[in-house]
Amino acid sequence: MMSQLIKETLSRKFDCQGIYAIQHIASERRYIGSANKIKIRLNKHRGELQKNQHHSKYLQNAWNKYGEDEFLAIVVEKVNVRDNLSEREQYWIDYYDSYKNGFNARPTAENFYGMEWSDEQNIARKNSNIQRWKDYSGPQYSDNKLRW
């Protein structure tokens, strides 16, 4: 019963728009990102990491070396205005210096909001996602933090 309560609490905590971090516990090195739905984006990160397909080779290497139990997911800041996501993400990348001393692969925040995809690109993305996520079962919750 208690684990269900914790799971529901965490689910609500991560069901928001804003800035998140994936943090290695021992070193406190972070990957900083932004999302309209943090919970969904973190699920995607975890699936990519488990399949050894994450775009940040630094985060992927640390994940492979230390294991998922050594990482936390953190809501760094809730952002109410979608247009401010990239600006706030950049602030936190700079604040934690997560490009030089963390896991971000690029020094600048980038996103695809407003990007228009061709029909061919949409079909290719759909097929890629079907293959990538067919065996993914979602994150595991424990304590008061999201531990992978």
XYZ file of N, CA and C in Angstrom:
444
model
N 0.816 -1.194 0.000
C 0.000 0.000 0.000
C 0.861 1.259 0.000
N 1.904 1.276 0.852
C 2.780 2.437 0.939
C 3.503 2.665 -0.384
N 3.972 1.593 -1.024
C 4.677 1.778 -2.295
C 3.752 2.360 -3.363
N 2.472 2.016 -3.327
C 1.515 2.583 -4.274
C 1.346 4.079 -4.033
N 1.291 4.489 -2.762
C 1.186 5.905 -2.412
C 2.411 6.669 -2.903
N 3.590 6.105 -2.686
C 4.833 6.743 -3.151
C 4.824 6.835 -4.672
N 4.430 5.769 -5.329
C 4.386 5.758 -6.795
C 3.461 6.848 -7.325
N 2.289 6.998 -6.714
C 1.343 8.027 -7.150
C 1.891 9.430 -6.891
N 2.543 9.619 -5.751
C 3.130 10.922 -5.423
C 4.210 11.288 -6.432
N 5.080 10.336 -6.720
C 6.149 10.607 -7.680
C 5.599 10.844 -9.078
N 4.577 10.091 -9.425
C 3.974 10.270 -10.736
C 3.455 11.699 -10.893
N 2.830 12.223 -9.848
C 2.344 13.608 -9.895
C 3.509 14.599 -9.923
N 4.544 14.323 -9.179
C 5.691 15.232 -9.111
C 6.338 15.417 -10.487
N 6.432 14.363 -11.259
C 7.090 14.419 -12.558
C 6.123 14.691 -13.707
N 4.838 14.808 -13.402
C 3.843 15.075 -14.430
C 3.676 16.589 -14.576
N 4.700 17.232 -15.126
C 4.707 18.691 -15.246
C 5.594 19.105 -16.417
N 5.590 20.379 -16.702
C 6.414 20.986 -17.739
C 7.567 21.705 -17.051
N 8.762 21.581 -17.591
C 9.862 22.310 -16.984
C 11.223 21.741 -17.306
N 12.132 21.946 -16.359
C 13.524 21.550 -16.503
C 13.775 20.374 -15.563
N 14.502 19.373 -16.062
C 14.808 18.195 -15.267
C 16.300 17.905 -15.343
N 16.762 17.086 -14.412
C 18.148 16.630 -14.430
C 18.160 15.119 -14.244
N 19.097 14.482 -14.901
C 19.438 13.090 -14.622
C 20.808 13.182 -13.966
N 20.874 12.800 -12.699
C 22.080 13.048 -11.904
C 22.730 11.757 -11.442
N 24.051 11.670 -11.648
C 24.819 10.578 -11.063
C 24.992 10.903 -9.582
N 24.570 10.030 -8.706
C 24.500 10.314 -7.275
C 25.872 10.645 -6.689
N 26.868 9.813 -6.934
C 28.173 9.982 -6.285
C 28.910 11.242 -6.742
N 28.923 11.494 -8.043
C 29.694 12.629 -8.582
C 28.877 13.915 -8.671
N 27.544 13.791 -8.599
C 26.610 14.904 -8.796
C 26.701 15.529 -10.186
N 27.290 14.817 -11.132
C 27.283 15.282 -12.521
C 25.869 15.104 -13.049
N 25.448 16.038 -13.919
C 24.061 16.059 -14.375
C 23.940 16.174 -15.888
N 22.833 15.626 -16.359
C 22.338 15.919 -17.704
C 21.126 16.810 -17.474
N 21.085 17.974 -18.114
C 19.972 18.908 -17.972
C 19.145 18.885 -19.255
N 17.830 18.824 -19.102
C 16.938 18.853 -20.251
C 15.653 19.584 -19.911
N 14.825 19.794 -20.922
C 13.532 20.435 -20.723
C 12.472 19.638 -21.474
N 11.242 19.733 -20.985
C 10.159 18.996 -21.634
C 8.807 19.573 -21.244
N 7.860 19.436 -22.154
C 6.475 19.783 -21.842
C 5.893 18.802 -20.834
N 6.315 17.555 -20.920
C 5.871 16.517 -19.993
C 7.119 15.763 -19.530
N 7.633 16.189 -18.388
C 8.897 15.639 -17.886
C 8.818 14.128 -17.714
N 7.729 13.629 -17.173
C 7.590 12.190 -16.931
C 7.785 11.396 -18.222
N 7.168 11.847 -19.289
C 7.282 11.147 -20.574
C 8.700 11.236 -21.111
N 9.311 12.418 -21.007
C 10.676 12.584 -21.516
C 11.665 11.724 -20.736
N 11.499 11.644 -19.410
C 12.395 10.808 -18.612
C 12.239 9.330 -18.980
N 11.017 8.908 -19.271
C 10.798 7.530 -19.731
C 11.563 7.262 -21.015
N 11.582 8.252 -21.919
C 12.314 8.087 -23.182
C 13.814 7.991 -22.920
N 14.322 8.869 -22.044
C 15.746 8.803 -21.707
C 16.109 7.422 -21.163
N 15.311 6.941 -20.225
C 15.612 5.653 -19.597
C 15.624 4.529 -20.635
N 14.641 4.527 -21.516
C 14.593 3.500 -22.559
C 15.819 3.548 -23.459
N 16.228 4.749 -23.853
C 17.421 4.892 -24.690
C 18.668 4.424 -23.951
N 18.780 4.779 -22.676
C 19.934 4.370 -21.882
C 19.974 2.854 -21.714
N 18.843 2.242 -21.458
C 18.793 0.795 -21.293
C 19.164 0.060 -22.576
N 18.859 0.668 -23.695
C 19.166 0.053 -24.989
C 20.518 0.502 -25.539
N 21.267 1.267 -24.730
C 22.583 1.770 -25.141
C 22.485 2.637 -26.400
N 21.438 3.480 -26.456
C 21.185 4.307 -27.634
C 21.022 5.783 -27.300
N 21.487 6.217 -26.133
C 21.283 7.607 -25.747
C 22.183 8.528 -26.570
N 21.679 9.722 -26.913
C 22.435 10.652 -27.749
C 23.640 11.254 -27.034
N 23.620 11.297 -25.697
C 24.780 11.795 -24.949
C 25.690 10.620 -24.619
N 26.806 10.526 -25.313
C 27.721 9.408 -25.067
C 28.291 9.472 -23.653
N 28.380 10.683 -23.099
C 28.903 10.834 -21.736
C 27.947 10.216 -20.721
N 26.668 10.526 -20.851
C 25.671 9.948 -19.964
C 25.576 8.449 -20.191
N 25.583 8.033 -21.441
C 25.490 6.605 -21.754
C 26.653 5.831 -21.144
N 27.870 6.366 -21.268
C 29.042 5.679 -20.717
C 28.959 5.568 -19.197
N 28.537 6.634 -18.529
C 28.408 6.605 -17.070
C 27.318 5.611 -16.650
N 26.198 5.615 -17.377
C 25.101 4.688 -17.096
C 25.583 3.244 -17.222
N 26.327 2.972 -18.288
C 26.842 1.619 -18.505
C 27.832 1.220 -17.404
N 28.661 2.162 -16.986
C 29.703 1.888 -15.997
C 29.138 1.695 -14.591
N 28.244 2.595 -14.155
C 27.776 2.603 -12.771
C 26.430 1.917 -12.567
N 25.631 1.813 -13.612
C 24.326 1.173 -13.507
C 23.226 2.156 -13.154
N 22.014 1.817 -13.515
C 20.890 2.737 -13.358
C 20.560 3.050 -11.905
N 20.918 2.184 -10.967
C 20.633 2.457 -9.551
C 21.439 3.623 -8.999
N 22.435 4.064 -9.727
C 23.297 5.159 -9.267
C 22.875 6.516 -9.833
N 21.670 6.582 -10.413
C 21.181 7.821 -11.004
C 19.832 8.212 -10.412
N 19.611 9.508 -10.335
C 18.340 10.071 -9.896
C 17.761 10.942 -10.993
N 16.454 11.031 -11.036
C 15.768 12.002 -11.887
C 15.227 13.083 -10.969
N 15.432 14.334 -11.344
C 15.076 15.460 -10.493
C 14.339 16.507 -11.313
N 13.246 17.033 -10.773
C 12.616 18.209 -11.362
C 13.394 19.408 -10.820
N 14.098 20.109 -11.690
C 14.924 21.251 -11.288
C 14.065 22.501 -11.154
N 13.163 22.692 -12.136
C 12.307 23.887 -12.129
C 11.058 23.613 -12.941
N 9.915 23.961 -12.390
C 8.668 23.901 -13.158
C 8.551 25.221 -13.918
N 8.200 25.117 -15.201
C 8.093 26.296 -16.067
C 6.672 26.362 -16.587
N 6.005 27.477 -16.349
C 4.596 27.609 -16.748
C 4.414 28.010 -18.201
N 5.374 28.713 -18.757
C 5.248 29.206 -20.128
C 6.174 28.406 -21.031
N 5.586 27.700 -21.997
C 6.360 26.827 -22.889
C 7.483 27.586 -23.598
N 7.228 28.832 -23.961
C 8.234 29.606 -24.685
C 9.495 29.848 -23.869
N 9.411 29.698 -22.547
C 10.568 29.936 -21.689
C 11.404 28.682 -21.440
N 10.999 27.538 -21.958
C 11.707 26.292 -21.670
C 13.168 26.337 -22.102
N 13.442 26.728 -23.327
C 14.828 26.745 -23.801
C 15.681 27.733 -23.013
N 15.109 28.880 -22.711
C 15.833 29.893 -21.936
C 16.176 29.373 -20.539
N 15.213 28.738 -19.884
C 15.453 28.221 -18.534
C 16.382 27.005 -18.561
N 16.249 26.173 -19.599
C 17.167 25.039 -19.743
C 18.596 25.552 -19.890
N 18.774 26.578 -20.700
C 20.115 27.139 -20.881
C 20.662 27.680 -19.565
N 19.801 28.341 -18.791
C 20.225 28.854 -17.497
C 20.801 27.721 -16.638
N 20.088 26.600 -16.562
C 20.524 25.496 -15.705
C 21.724 24.757 -16.280
N 21.843 24.663 -17.604
C 23.057 24.087 -18.211
C 24.258 24.914 -17.795
N 24.109 26.238 -17.872
C 25.199 27.133 -17.467
C 25.455 27.054 -15.960
N 24.397 27.058 -15.170
C 24.517 27.055 -13.718
C 25.295 25.832 -13.220
N 24.944 24.654 -13.721
C 25.615 23.422 -13.313
C 26.834 23.113 -14.178
N 27.066 23.932 -15.203
C 28.162 23.706 -16.145
C 28.108 22.260 -16.663
N 26.908 21.843 -17.033
C 26.681 20.443 -17.368
C 27.198 20.044 -18.748
N 27.721 21.004 -19.497
C 28.390 20.647 -20.754
C 29.828 20.232 -20.457
N 30.563 21.053 -19.724
C 31.959 20.737 -19.415
C 32.099 19.769 -18.244
N 31.233 19.895 -17.251
C 31.360 19.086 -16.040
C 30.141 18.214 -15.776
N 29.451 17.855 -16.828
C 28.267 17.017 -16.691
C 28.118 16.119 -17.897
N 26.879 15.829 -18.243
C 26.603 14.866 -19.308
C 25.968 15.465 -20.558
N 25.734 16.771 -20.597
C 25.134 17.355 -21.797
C 26.121 17.276 -22.957
N 25.631 16.867 -24.114
C 26.483 16.689 -25.289
C 26.749 18.001 -26.025
N 25.916 19.019 -25.764
C 26.063 20.324 -26.417
C 26.020 21.419 -25.360
N 26.679 22.530 -25.630
C 26.693 23.623 -24.647
C 25.415 24.458 -24.647
N 24.576 24.293 -25.661
C 23.379 25.117 -25.763
C 22.111 24.264 -25.748
N 21.055 24.835 -25.206
C 19.747 24.173 -25.182
C 19.149 24.228 -26.585
N 18.655 23.108 -27.057
C 18.039 23.041 -28.377
C 16.759 22.238 -28.283
N 15.773 22.586 -29.095
C 14.539 21.810 -29.129
C 13.939 21.863 -30.522
N 12.879 21.072 -30.712
C 12.231 20.975 -32.017
C 10.827 21.561 -32.012
N 10.506 22.436 -31.036
C 9.181 23.049 -31.001
C 8.928 23.821 -32.290
N 7.798 23.587 -32.888
C 7.442 24.296 -34.110
C 8.048 23.711 -35.375
N 8.834 22.653 -35.254
C 9.481 22.020 -36.405
C 8.432 21.335 -37.271
N 8.494 21.556 -38.565
C 7.571 20.899 -39.479
C 8.295 19.761 -40.174
N 7.722 18.575 -40.083
C 8.334 17.377 -40.644
C 7.605 16.992 -41.935
N 8.356 16.470 -42.891
C 7.752 15.984 -44.135
C 7.065 14.653 -43.847
N 6.213 14.212 -44.778
C 5.543 12.921 -44.618
C 6.561 11.788 -44.508
N 7.614 11.838 -45.308
C 8.653 10.812 -45.274
C 9.364 10.802 -43.918
N 9.647 12.001 -43.373
C 10.299 12.081 -42.069
C 9.389 11.529 -40.973
N 8.097 11.842 -41.050
C 7.157 11.333 -40.050
C 7.065 9.810 -40.076
N 7.045 9.224 -41.258
C 6.986 7.764 -41.385
C 8.268 7.140 -40.830
N 9.414 7.724 -41.152
C 10.694 7.207 -40.659
C 10.775 7.315 -39.142
N 10.318 8.440 -38.590
C 10.336 8.621 -37.130
C 9.399 7.622 -36.452
N 8.230 7.420 -37.029
C 7.261 6.475 -36.466
C 7.845 5.064 -36.436
N 8.414 4.624 -37.539
C 8.987 3.278 -37.607
C 10.159 3.114 -36.638
N 10.972 4.147 -36.532
C 12.097 4.120 -35.598
C 11.608 4.009 -34.159
N 10.587 4.785 -33.816
C 10.051 4.750 -32.453
C 9.404 3.410 -32.124
N 8.724 2.816 -33.088
C 8.104 1.503 -32.871
C 9.177 0.478 -32.518
N 10.268 0.475 -33.262
C 11.366 -0.459 -32.991
C 12.032 -0.168 -31.654
N 12.280 1.100 -31.391
C 13.025 1.496 -30.193
C 12.263 1.185 -28.912
N 10.929 1.348 -28.911
C 10.157 1.266 -27.669
C 9.339 -0.008 -27.515
N 9.472 -0.956 -28.390
C 8.601 -2.129 -28.345
C 8.748 -2.964 -27.065
N 9.914 -2.943 -26.404
C 10.116 -3.750 -25.198
C 10.204 -2.936 -23.922
N 9.923 -1.636 -23.986
C 10.097 -0.762 -22.818
C 8.937 -0.890 -21.845
N 9.226 -1.034 -20.537
C 8.173 -1.236 -19.547
C 7.976 -0.055 -18.594
N 8.767 1.012 -18.694
C 8.583 2.186 -17.847
C 9.503 2.198 -16.640
N 9.585 3.352 -15.938
C 10.493 3.485 -14.799
C 9.970 2.782 -13.548
N 10.877 2.503 -12.638
C 10.526 1.915 -11.358
C 10.633 2.987 -10.283
N 9.683 3.035 -9.357
C 9.657 4.044 -8.318
C 9.990 3.430 -6.968
N 10.712 4.169 -6.131
C 10.962 3.764 -4.753
C 11.340 4.994 -3.938
N 11.177 4.889 -2.621
C 11.475 5.980 -1.699
C 10.777 7.260 -2.133
N 11.429 8.391 -1.964
C 10.847 9.668 -2.346
C 11.500 10.241 -3.600
N 12.222 9.425 -4.312
C 12.923 9.881 -5.519
C 12.684 8.872 -6.618
N 12.848 9.317 -7.830
C 12.743 8.399 -8.961
C 14.125 7.783 -9.155
N 14.237 6.498 -8.848
C 15.494 5.777 -9.028
C 15.314 4.825 -10.187
N 16.292 4.796 -11.023
C 16.229 3.863 -12.141
C 17.035 2.689 -11.786
